[in-house]
CSV table of N, CA and C and ligand atoms in Angstrom, one decimal:
chain,number,residue,atom,x,y,z
A,1207,MET,N,-71.9,-160.2,-148.7
A,1207,MET,CA,-70.7,-160.5,-148.0
A,1207,MET,C,-70.9,-160.0,-146.5
A,1208,CYS,N,-70.4,-160.8,-145.5
A,1208,CYS,CA,-70.6,-160.4,-144.1
A,1208,CYS,C,-69.7,-159.3,-143.7
A,1209,ILE,N,-69.9,-158.7,-142.6
A,1209,ILE,CA,-69.2,-157.5,-142.2
A,1209,ILE,C,-67.7,-157.8,-142.0
A,1210,PHE,N,-67.4,-159.0,-141.4
A,1210,PHE,CA,-66.0,-159.4,-141.2
A,1210,PHE,C,-65.3,-159.8,-142.5
A,1211,CYS,N,-66.0,-160.4,-143.5
A,1211,CYS,CA,-65.5,-160.6,-144.8
A,1211,CYS,C,-65.1,-159.3,-145.5
A,1212,LYS,N,-66.0,-158.3,-145.2
A,1212,LYS,CA,-65.7,-156.9,-145.8
A,1212,LYS,C,-64.4,-156.3,-145.2
A,1213,ILE,N,-64.3,-156.6,-143.9
A,1213,ILE,CA,-63.0,-156.1,-143.2
A,1213,ILE,C,-61.8,-156.8,-143.7
A,1214,ILE,N,-62.0,-158.1,-143.9
A,1214,ILE,CA,-60.9,-159.0,-144.5
A,1214,ILE,C,-60.5,-158.5,-145.9
A,1215,GLU,N,-61.5,-158.1,-146.7
A,1215,GLU,CA,-61.2,-157.6,-148.0
A,1215,GLU,C,-60.8,-156.2,-148.1
A,1216,GLY,N,-60.8,-155.5,-146.9
A,1216,GLY,CA,-60.3,-154.1,-146.8
A,1216,GLY,C,-61.4,-153.1,-147.2
A,1217,GLU,N,-62.7,-153.6,-147.4
A,1217,GLU,CA,-63.7,-152.7,-147.8
A,1217,GLU,C,-64.2,-151.8,-146.6
A,1218,ILE,N,-64.0,-152.4,-145.4
A,1218,ILE,CA,-64.4,-151.6,-144.2
A,1218,ILE,C,-63.1,-151.5,-143.4
A,1219,PRO,N,-62.7,-150.3,-142.8
A,1219,PRO,CA,-61.5,-150.2,-142.1
A,1219,PRO,C,-61.5,-150.9,-140.8
A,1220,SER,N,-60.3,-151.3,-140.3
A,1220,SER,CA,-60.2,-152.0,-139.0
A,1220,SER,C,-58.8,-151.7,-138.5
A,1221,LYS,N,-58.6,-151.9,-137.2
A,1221,LYS,CA,-57.3,-151.8,-136.5
A,1221,LYS,C,-56.7,-153.2,-136.5
A,1222,LYS,N,-55.8,-153.5,-137.4
A,1222,LYS,CA,-55.2,-154.8,-137.5
A,1222,LYS,C,-54.1,-155.1,-136.4
A,1223,VAL,N,-54.3,-156.1,-135.6
A,1223,VAL,CA,-53.3,-156.5,-134.6
A,1223,VAL,C,-52.4,-157.5,-135.2
A,1224,TYR,N,-52.9,-158.4,-136.1
A,1224,TYR,CA,-52.1,-159.4,-136.8
A,1224,TYR,C,-52.8,-159.8,-138.0
A,1225,GLU,N,-51.9,-160.1,-139.1
A,1225,GLU,CA,-52.5,-160.7,-140.3
A,1225,GLU,C,-51.5,-161.6,-141.0
A,1226,ASP,N,-52.0,-162.7,-141.4
A,1226,ASP,CA,-51.2,-163.6,-142.4
A,1226,ASP,C,-52.2,-164.1,-143.4
A,1227,GLU,N,-51.8,-165.1,-144.2
A,1227,GLU,CA,-52.7,-165.6,-145.3
A,1227,GLU,C,-54.0,-166.2,-144.8
A,1228,GLN,N,-54.0,-166.8,-143.6
A,1228,GLN,CA,-55.2,-167.5,-143.2
A,1228,GLN,C,-56.0,-166.7,-142.1
A,1229,ILE,N,-55.3,-165.9,-141.3
A,1229,ILE,CA,-55.9,-165.3,-140.1
A,1229,ILE,C,-55.8,-163.8,-140.1
A,1230,LEU,N,-56.9,-163.2,-139.5
A,1230,LEU,CA,-56.8,-161.8,-139.3
A,1230,LEU,C,-57.2,-161.5,-137.8
A,1231,ALA,N,-56.5,-160.7,-137.1
A,1231,ALA,CA,-56.9,-160.3,-135.7
A,1231,ALA,C,-57.0,-158.8,-135.7
A,1232,ILE,N,-58.2,-158.3,-135.2
A,1232,ILE,CA,-58.4,-156.8,-135.2
A,1232,ILE,C,-58.9,-156.4,-133.8
A,1233,LEU,N,-58.7,-155.1,-133.5
A,1233,LEU,CA,-59.3,-154.6,-132.2
A,1233,LEU,C,-60.8,-154.6,-132.3
A,1234,ASP,N,-61.5,-155.1,-131.3
A,1234,ASP,CA,-62.9,-155.1,-131.2
A,1234,ASP,C,-63.4,-153.6,-131.0
A,1235,ILE,N,-64.4,-153.2,-131.8
A,1235,ILE,CA,-64.8,-151.8,-131.6
A,1235,ILE,C,-65.4,-151.5,-130.2
A,1236,SER,N,-65.8,-152.5,-129.5
A,1236,SER,CA,-66.5,-152.3,-128.2
A,1236,SER,C,-65.4,-152.2,-127.1
A,1237,GLN,N,-64.2,-152.7,-127.3
A,1237,GLN,CA,-63.2,-152.7,-126.2
A,1237,GLN,C,-63.7,-153.0,-124.8
A,1238,THR,N,-64.3,-154.1,-124.7
A,1238,THR,CA,-64.9,-154.6,-123.4
A,1238,THR,C,-63.8,-154.3,-122.3
A,1239,THR,N,-62.6,-154.7,-122.6
A,1239,THR,CA,-61.5,-154.2,-121.7
A,1239,THR,C,-60.4,-153.7,-122.7
A,1240,LYS,N,-59.4,-153.0,-122.2
A,1240,LYS,CA,-58.4,-152.4,-123.1
A,1240,LYS,C,-57.6,-153.5,-123.8
A,1241,GLY,N,-57.7,-153.5,-125.2
A,1241,GLY,CA,-56.9,-154.5,-125.9
A,1241,GLY,C,-57.8,-155.6,-126.5
A,1242,HIS,N,-59.1,-155.6,-126.2
A,1242,HIS,CA,-60.1,-156.6,-126.6
A,1242,HIS,C,-59.9,-156.8,-128.1
A,1243,THR,N,-59.6,-158.0,-128.5
A,1243,THR,CA,-59.2,-158.4,-129.9
A,1243,THR,C,-60.0,-159.5,-130.4
A,1244,LEU,N,-60.3,-159.5,-131.7
A,1244,LEU,CA,-61.0,-160.6,-132.3
A,1244,LEU,C,-60.1,-161.3,-133.3
A,1245,VAL,N,-60.0,-162.6,-133.2
A,1245,VAL,CA,-59.1,-163.4,-134.1
A,1245,VAL,C,-60.1,-164.2,-135.0
A,1246,MET,N,-59.9,-164.1,-136.3
A,1246,MET,CA,-60.9,-164.8,-137.2
A,1246,MET,C,-60.1,-165.5,-138.4
A,1247,PRO,N,-60.7,-166.6,-138.8
A,1247,PRO,CA,-60.1,-167.2,-140.1
A,1247,PRO,C,-60.6,-166.3,-141.2
A,1248,LYS,N,-59.7,-166.2,-142.2
A,1248,LYS,CA,-60.1,-165.3,-143.4
A,1248,LYS,C,-61.2,-166.0,-144.2
A,1249,LYS,N,-61.2,-167.4,-144.2
A,1249,LYS,CA,-62.2,-168.1,-144.8
A,1249,LYS,C,-63.5,-168.0,-144.0
A,1250,HIS,N,-64.6,-167.7,-144.6
A,1250,HIS,CA,-65.9,-167.5,-143.9
A,1250,HIS,C,-66.5,-168.8,-143.4
A,1251,TYR,N,-66.7,-168.9,-142.1
A,1251,TYR,CA,-67.6,-169.9,-141.6
A,1251,TYR,C,-68.5,-169.2,-140.6
A,1252,ASP,N,-69.8,-169.5,-140.7
A,1252,ASP,CA,-70.8,-168.8,-139.9
A,1252,ASP,C,-70.5,-168.9,-138.4
A,1253,LYS,N,-70.2,-170.2,-138.0
A,1253,LYS,CA,-70.1,-170.5,-136.6
A,1253,LYS,C,-69.0,-171.5,-136.3
A,1254,PHE,N,-68.6,-171.5,-135.0
A,1254,PHE,CA,-67.6,-172.4,-134.4
A,1254,PHE,C,-67.9,-173.8,-134.9
A,1255,LEU,N,-69.2,-174.2,-134.8
A,1255,LEU,CA,-69.5,-175.6,-135.1
A,1255,LEU,C,-69.5,-175.9,-136.6
A,1256,ASP,N,-69.3,-174.9,-137.5
A,1256,ASP,CA,-69.2,-175.1,-138.9
A,1256,ASP,C,-67.8,-175.2,-139.4
A,1257,MET,N,-66.9,-174.9,-138.5
A,1257,MET,CA,-65.5,-174.9,-139.0
A,1257,MET,C,-64.9,-176.3,-139.0
A,1258,PRO,N,-64.2,-176.6,-140.1
A,1258,PRO,CA,-63.6,-178.0,-140.1
A,1258,PRO,C,-62.5,-178.2,-139.0
A,1259,GLU,N,-62.6,-179.3,-138.4
A,1259,GLU,CA,-61.7,-179.6,-137.2
A,1259,GLU,C,-60.3,-179.3,-137.5
A,1260,ASN,N,-59.8,-179.7,-138.7
A,1260,ASN,CA,-58.3,-179.5,-139.0
A,1260,ASN,C,-57.9,-178.1,-139.2
A,1261,GLU,N,-58.8,-177.1,-139.1
A,1261,GLU,CA,-58.4,-175.7,-139.2
A,1261,GLU,C,-58.3,-175.0,-137.9
A,1262,PHE,N,-58.7,-175.7,-136.8
A,1262,PHE,CA,-58.6,-175.1,-135.5
A,1262,PHE,C,-57.2,-175.0,-134.9
A,1263,GLY,N,-56.3,-176.0,-135.3
A,1263,GLY,CA,-55.0,-176.0,-134.8
A,1263,GLY,C,-54.3,-174.7,-135.0
A,1264,LEU,N,-54.3,-174.3,-136.3
A,1264,LEU,CA,-53.6,-173.0,-136.7
A,1264,LEU,C,-54.3,-171.8,-136.0
A,1265,LEU,N,-55.6,-171.8,-136.0
A,1265,LEU,CA,-56.3,-170.6,-135.4
A,1265,LEU,C,-56.0,-170.5,-133.9
A,1266,MET,N,-55.9,-171.6,-133.2
A,1266,MET,CA,-55.7,-171.5,-131.8
A,1266,MET,C,-54.2,-171.2,-131.5
A,1267,GLU,N,-53.3,-171.8,-132.3
A,1267,GLU,CA,-51.9,-171.4,-132.1
A,1267,GLU,C,-51.7,-169.9,-132.3
A,1268,LYS,N,-52.3,-169.4,-133.3
A,1268,LYS,CA,-52.1,-167.9,-133.5
A,1268,LYS,C,-52.8,-167.1,-132.4
A,1269,THR,N,-54.0,-167.6,-132.0
A,1269,THR,CA,-54.7,-166.9,-130.9
A,1269,THR,C,-53.9,-166.9,-129.6
A,1270,GLN,N,-53.2,-168.0,-129.3
A,1270,GLN,CA,-52.4,-168.1,-128.1
A,1270,GLN,C,-51.2,-167.1,-128.2
A,1271,ARG,N,-50.6,-167.0,-129.4
A,1271,ARG,CA,-49.5,-166.1,-129.6
A,1271,ARG,C,-49.9,-164.7,-129.5
A,1272,ILE,N,-51.0,-164.3,-130.1
A,1272,ILE,CA,-51.5,-162.9,-130.1
A,1272,ILE,C,-51.9,-162.6,-128.7
A,1273,ALA,N,-52.6,-163.5,-128.0
A,1273,ALA,CA,-53.0,-163.2,-126.6
A,1273,ALA,C,-51.8,-163.0,-125.7
A,1274,GLY,N,-50.8,-163.8,-125.9
A,1274,GLY,CA,-49.5,-163.6,-125.1
A,1274,GLY,C,-48.9,-162.2,-125.3
A,1275,GLN,N,-48.9,-161.8,-126.5
A,1275,GLN,CA,-48.3,-160.5,-126.9
A,1275,GLN,C,-49.2,-159.4,-126.3
A,1276,ILE,N,-50.5,-159.5,-126.3
A,1276,ILE,CA,-51.4,-158.5,-125.8
A,1276,ILE,C,-51.2,-158.4,-124.3
A,1277,VAL,N,-51.3,-159.6,-123.6
A,1277,VAL,CA,-51.2,-159.6,-122.1
A,1277,VAL,C,-49.9,-159.0,-121.7
A,1278,ARG,N,-48.8,-159.4,-122.3
A,1278,ARG,CA,-47.4,-158.9,-122.0
A,1278,ARG,C,-47.3,-157.4,-122.2
A,1279,ASN,N,-47.7,-157.0,-123.4
A,1279,ASN,CA,-47.4,-155.6,-123.7
A,1279,ASN,C,-48.4,-154.6,-123.1
A,1280,LEU,N,-49.6,-155.0,-122.8
A,1280,LEU,CA,-50.5,-154.1,-122.1
A,1280,LEU,C,-50.5,-154.3,-120.6
A,1281,ASN,N,-49.6,-155.2,-120.1
A,1281,ASN,CA,-49.5,-155.4,-118.7
A,1281,ASN,C,-50.8,-155.9,-118.1
A,1282,ALA,N,-51.5,-156.8,-118.8
A,1282,ALA,CA,-52.7,-157.4,-118.2
A,1282,ALA,C,-52.3,-158.5,-117.3
A,1283,LYS,N,-53.2,-159.0,-116.5
A,1283,LYS,CA,-52.8,-160.1,-115.5
A,1283,LYS,C,-53.3,-161.4,-116.1
A,1284,GLY,N,-54.1,-161.4,-117.2
A,1284,GLY,CA,-54.6,-162.6,-117.8
A,1284,GLY,C,-55.5,-162.2,-118.9
A,1285,CYS,N,-56.3,-163.2,-119.4
A,1285,CYS,CA,-57.3,-162.9,-120.4
A,1285,CYS,C,-58.3,-164.0,-120.4
A,1286,ASN,N,-59.5,-163.6,-121.0
A,1286,ASN,CA,-60.5,-164.6,-121.3
A,1286,ASN,C,-60.5,-164.9,-122.8
A,1287,ILE,N,-60.5,-166.1,-123.1
A,1287,ILE,CA,-60.6,-166.5,-124.5
A,1287,ILE,C,-62.0,-167.1,-124.7
A,1288,LEU,N,-62.8,-166.4,-125.6
A,1288,LEU,CA,-64.2,-166.7,-125.7
A,1288,LEU,C,-64.7,-166.9,-127.1
A,1289,ILE,N,-65.5,-167.9,-127.3
A,1289,ILE,CA,-66.2,-168.0,-128.6
A,1289,ILE,C,-67.7,-168.1,-128.4
A,1290,ASN,N,-68.4,-167.1,-128.9
A,1290,ASN,CA,-69.9,-167.2,-128.8
A,1290,ASN,C,-70.4,-168.0,-130.0
A,1291,THR,N,-71.2,-169.0,-129.8
A,1291,THR,CA,-71.7,-169.8,-130.9
A,1291,THR,C,-73.2,-169.8,-131.0
A,1292,GLY,N,-73.7,-169.1,-132.0
A,1292,GLY,CA,-75.2,-169.0,-132.1
A,1292,GLY,C,-75.7,-167.8,-131.4
A,1293,GLU,N,-76.8,-167.3,-131.9
A,1293,GLU,CA,-77.4,-166.1,-131.4
A,1293,GLU,C,-77.8,-166.2,-129.9
A,1294,THR,N,-78.3,-167.4,-129.5
A,1294,THR,CA,-78.7,-167.6,-128.1
A,1294,THR,C,-77.4,-167.5,-127.2
A,1295,ALA,N,-76.3,-167.8,-127.7
A,1295,ALA,CA,-75.0,-167.7,-126.9
A,1295,ALA,C,-74.4,-166.3,-127.0
A,1296,GLY,N,-75.1,-165.4,-127.7
A,1296,GLY,CA,-74.6,-164.0,-127.8
A,1296,GLY,C,-73.8,-163.7,-129.0
A,1297,GLN,N,-73.8,-164.6,-130.0
A,1297,GLN,CA,-73.1,-164.3,-131.3
A,1297,GLN,C,-73.9,-163.3,-132.1
A,1298,THR,N,-73.3,-162.2,-132.4
A,1298,THR,CA,-74.0,-161.2,-133.2
A,1298,THR,C,-73.4,-161.0,-134.6
A,1299,VAL,N,-72.2,-161.4,-134.8
A,1299,VAL,CA,-71.6,-161.4,-136.1
A,1299,VAL,C,-71.4,-162.9,-136.6
A,1300,MET,N,-72.1,-163.2,-137.7
A,1300,MET,CA,-72.0,-164.6,-138.1
A,1300,MET,C,-70.8,-164.9,-139.0
A,1301,HIS,N,-69.7,-164.6,-138.5
A,1301,HIS,CA,-68.4,-165.0,-139.1
A,1301,HIS,C,-67.5,-165.4,-137.9
A,1302,MET,N,-67.3,-166.7,-137.8
A,1302,MET,CA,-66.6,-167.3,-136.6
A,1302,MET,C,-65.4,-166.5,-136.2
A,1303,HIS,N,-65.4,-166.2,-134.9
A,1303,HIS,CA,-64.2,-165.4,-134.4
A,1303,HIS,C,-64.0,-165.8,-132.9
A,1304,VAL,N,-62.8,-165.6,-132.5
A,1304,VAL,CA,-62.4,-165.8,-131.1
A,1304,VAL,C,-62.1,-164.5,-130.4
A,1305,HIS,N,-62.7,-164.3,-129.3
A,1305,HIS,CA,-62.4,-163.0,-128.5
A,1305,HIS,C,-61.2,-163.3,-127.6
A,1306,ILE,N,-60.3,-162.3,-127.6
A,1306,ILE,CA,-59.3,-162.2,-126.6
A,1306,ILE,C,-59.6,-161.0,-125.7
A,1307,ILE,N,-60.0,-161.2,-124.5
A,1307,ILE,CA,-60.4,-160.1,-123.6
A,1307,ILE,C,-59.4,-160.0,-122.4
A,1308,PRO,N,-58.4,-159.1,-122.5
A,1308,PRO,CA,-57.4,-159.0,-121.5
A,1308,PRO,C,-58.1,-158.6,-120.1
A,1309,ARG,N,-57.5,-159.1,-119.0
A,1309,ARG,CA,-58.1,-158.9,-117.7
A,1309,ARG,C,-57.1,-158.2,-116.8
A,1310,TYR,N,-57.5,-157.2,-116.2
A,1310,TYR,CA,-56.6,-156.3,-115.4
A,1310,TYR,C,-56.8,-156.4,-113.9
A,1311,ASP,N,-58.1,-156.4,-113.5
A,1311,ASP,CA,-58.5,-156.5,-112.1
A,1311,ASP,C,-59.9,-156.9,-111.9
A,1312,GLU,N,-60.4,-157.1,-110.7
A,1312,GLU,CA,-61.7,-157.5,-110.4
A,1312,GLU,C,-62.8,-156.5,-110.9
A,1313,ASN,N,-62.4,-155.3,-111.2
A,1313,ASN,CA,-63.3,-154.3,-111.6
A,1313,ASN,C,-63.5,-154.3,-113.1
A,1314,ASP,N,-62.8,-155.2,-113.8
A,1314,ASP,CA,-63.1,-155.4,-115.2
A,1314,ASP,C,-64.6,-155.6,-115.5
A,1315,THR,N,-65.1,-155.0,-116.5
A,1315,THR,CA,-66.5,-155.1,-116.8
A,1315,THR,C,-66.9,-156.4,-117.5
A,1316,VAL,N,-66.4,-157.5,-117.0
A,1316,VAL,CA,-66.7,-158.8,-117.6
A,1316,VAL,C,-67.2,-159.7,-116.5
A,1317,SER,N,-68.3,-160.4,-116.7
A,1317,SER,CA,-68.7,-161.3,-115.6
A,1317,SER,C,-69.3,-162.6,-116.2
A,1318,PHE,N,-68.9,-163.7,-115.6
A,1318,PHE,CA,-69.5,-165.0,-116.0
A,1318,PHE,C,-70.1,-165.5,-114.7
A,1319,SER,N,-71.3,-165.9,-114.7
A,1319,SER,CA,-71.9,-166.3,-113.5
A,1319,SER,C,-72.1,-167.8,-113.5
A,1320,PHE,N,-71.8,-168.5,-112.4
A,1320,PHE,CA,-71.9,-169.9,-112.3
A,1320,PHE,C,-73.1,-170.2,-111.3
A,1321,HIS,N,-73.9,-171.2,-111.6
A,1321,HIS,CA,-75.1,-171.5,-110.8
A,1321,HIS,C,-74.9,-172.8,-110.1
A,1322,GLU,N,-75.8,-173.0,-109.1
A,1322,GLU,CA,-75.8,-174.2,-108.4
A,1322,GLU,C,-76.4,-175.3,-109.4
A,1323,ASN,N,-75.8,-176.5,-109.4
A,1323,ASN,CA,-76.3,-177.5,-110.3
A,1323,ASN,C,-77.7,-177.9,-110.0
A,1324,GLN,N,-78.6,-178.0,-111.0
A,1324,GLN,CA,-79.9,-178.5,-110.8
A,1324,GLN,C,-80.2,-179.8,-111.6
A,1325,TYR,N,-79.2,-180.4,-112.2
A,1325,TYR,CA,-79.4,-181.5,-113.1
A,1325,TYR,C,-78.8,-182.8,-112.5
A,1326,ASP,N,-79.2,-183.9,-113.1
A,1326,ASP,CA,-78.6,-185.2,-112.8
A,1326,ASP,C,-77.5,-185.4,-113.7
A,1327,LEU,N,-76.2,-185.4,-113.2
A,1327,LEU,CA,-75.1,-185.4,-114.1
A,1327,LEU,C,-75.0,-186.7,-114.9
A,1328,ASP,N,-75.4,-187.8,-114.3
A,1328,ASP,CA,-75.4,-189.1,-115.0
A,1328,ASP,C,-76.3,-189.1,-116.2
A,1329,GLU,N,-77.5,-188.5,-116.0
A,1329,GLU,CA,-78.5,-188.4,-117.1
A,1329,GLU,C,-77.9,-187.6,-118.2
A,1330,ILE,N,-77.3,-186.5,-117.9
A,1330,ILE,CA,-76.7,-185.6,-118.9
A,1330,ILE,C,-75.6,-186.3,-119.7
A,1331,LEU,N,-74.8,-187.0,-119.0
A,1331,LEU,CA,-73.7,-187.8,-119.7
A,1331,LEU,C,-74.3,-188.8,-120.6
A,1332,LYS,N,-75.4,-189.5,-120.2
A,1332,LYS,CA,-76.0,-190.5,-121.1
A,1332,LYS,C,-76.5,-189.8,-122.3
A,1333,GLU,N,-77.2,-188.7,-122.2
A,1333,GLU,CA,-77.7,-187.9,-123.4
A,1333,GLU,C,-76.6,-187.5,-124.3
A,1334,ILE,N,-75.5,-187.0,-123.7
A,1334,ILE,CA,-74.4,-186.5,-124.6
A,1334,ILE,C,-73.8,-187.6,-125.4
A,1335,LYS,N,-73.7,-188.8,-124.7
A,1335,LYS,CA,-73.0,-189.9,-125.3
A,1335,LYS,C,-73.8,-190.8,-126.2
A,1336,GLU,N,-75.1,-190.5,-126.2
A,1336,GLU,CA,-76.0,-191.3,-127.1
A,1336,GLU,C,-75.7,-191.1,-128.5
A,1337,ASN,N,-75.8,-192.0,-129.4
A,1337,ASN,CA,-75.6,-192.0,-130.8
A,1337,ASN,C,-74.1,-192.0,-131.2
B,326,AMP,P1,-70.0,-161.8,-131.0
B,326,AMP,O1,-71.1,-161.1,-130.2
B,326,AMP,O2,-69.3,-162.9,-130.3
B,326,AMP,O3,-70.6,-162.2,-132.4
B,326,AMP,O4,-68.9,-160.6,-131.2
B,326,AMP,C1,-69.0,-159.7,-132.2
B,326,AMP,C2,-68.1,-158.6,-131.9
B,326,AMP,O5,-67.7,-157.9,-133.0
B,326,AMP,C3,-68.6,-157.6,-130.8
B,326,AMP,O6,-67.8,-157.6,-129.7
B,326,AMP,C4,-68.6,-156.2,-131.6
B,326,AMP,O7,-68.1,-155.2,-130.8
B,326,AMP,C5,-67.5,-156.5,-132.7
B,326,AMP,N1,-67.7,-155.8,-133.9
B,326,AMP,C6,-68.8,-155.6,-134.6
B,326,AMP,N2,-68.5,-154.8,-135.7
B,326,AMP,C7,-67.2,-154.6,-135.7
B,326,AMP,C8,-66.3,-153.8,-136.5
B,326,AMP,N3,-66.7,-153.2,-137.6
B,326,AMP,N4,-65.0,-153.8,-136.1
B,326,AMP,C9,-64.5,-154.4,-135.0
B,326,AMP,N5,-65.3,-155.1,-134.2
B,326,AMP,C10,-66.6,-155.2,-134.5
B,327,ZN,ZN1,-67.6,-163.6,-143.4
């Protein structure tokens, strides 16, 4: 059983932010920023790309509601909603989950870097749309 399934089963303790029959939200142990929360389906899927399309509606509705509550009650100015998919993308726990990372100011220890484009956009579109 994966570590998040063990948390869902109550075998490993966690700080529960929200729980219902399908969804569990817990405080992330790393607390990248204050209130950093993980929202996960109780049903195990390794990755974002493995989850059936029709189960995202509920997951994202709950994520929006929980994120709103966190931002409001912790007086954050906003938040990042993040899903790491695959080890190369930084996924370390192979049980699909959504990060809610509250943002307070520019000194938050979160950074996303954007680069100058080095690709032919039309070529990329063609590749994506093939098949
Ligand atoms: P990711 O890198 O997207 O797979 O995110 C995994 C997250 O799970 C990391 O931010 C970890 O800090 C967090 N994490 C790992 N183990 C636990 C745990 N037992 N309880 C709460 N969060 C955890
Ligand atoms: Zn699992």
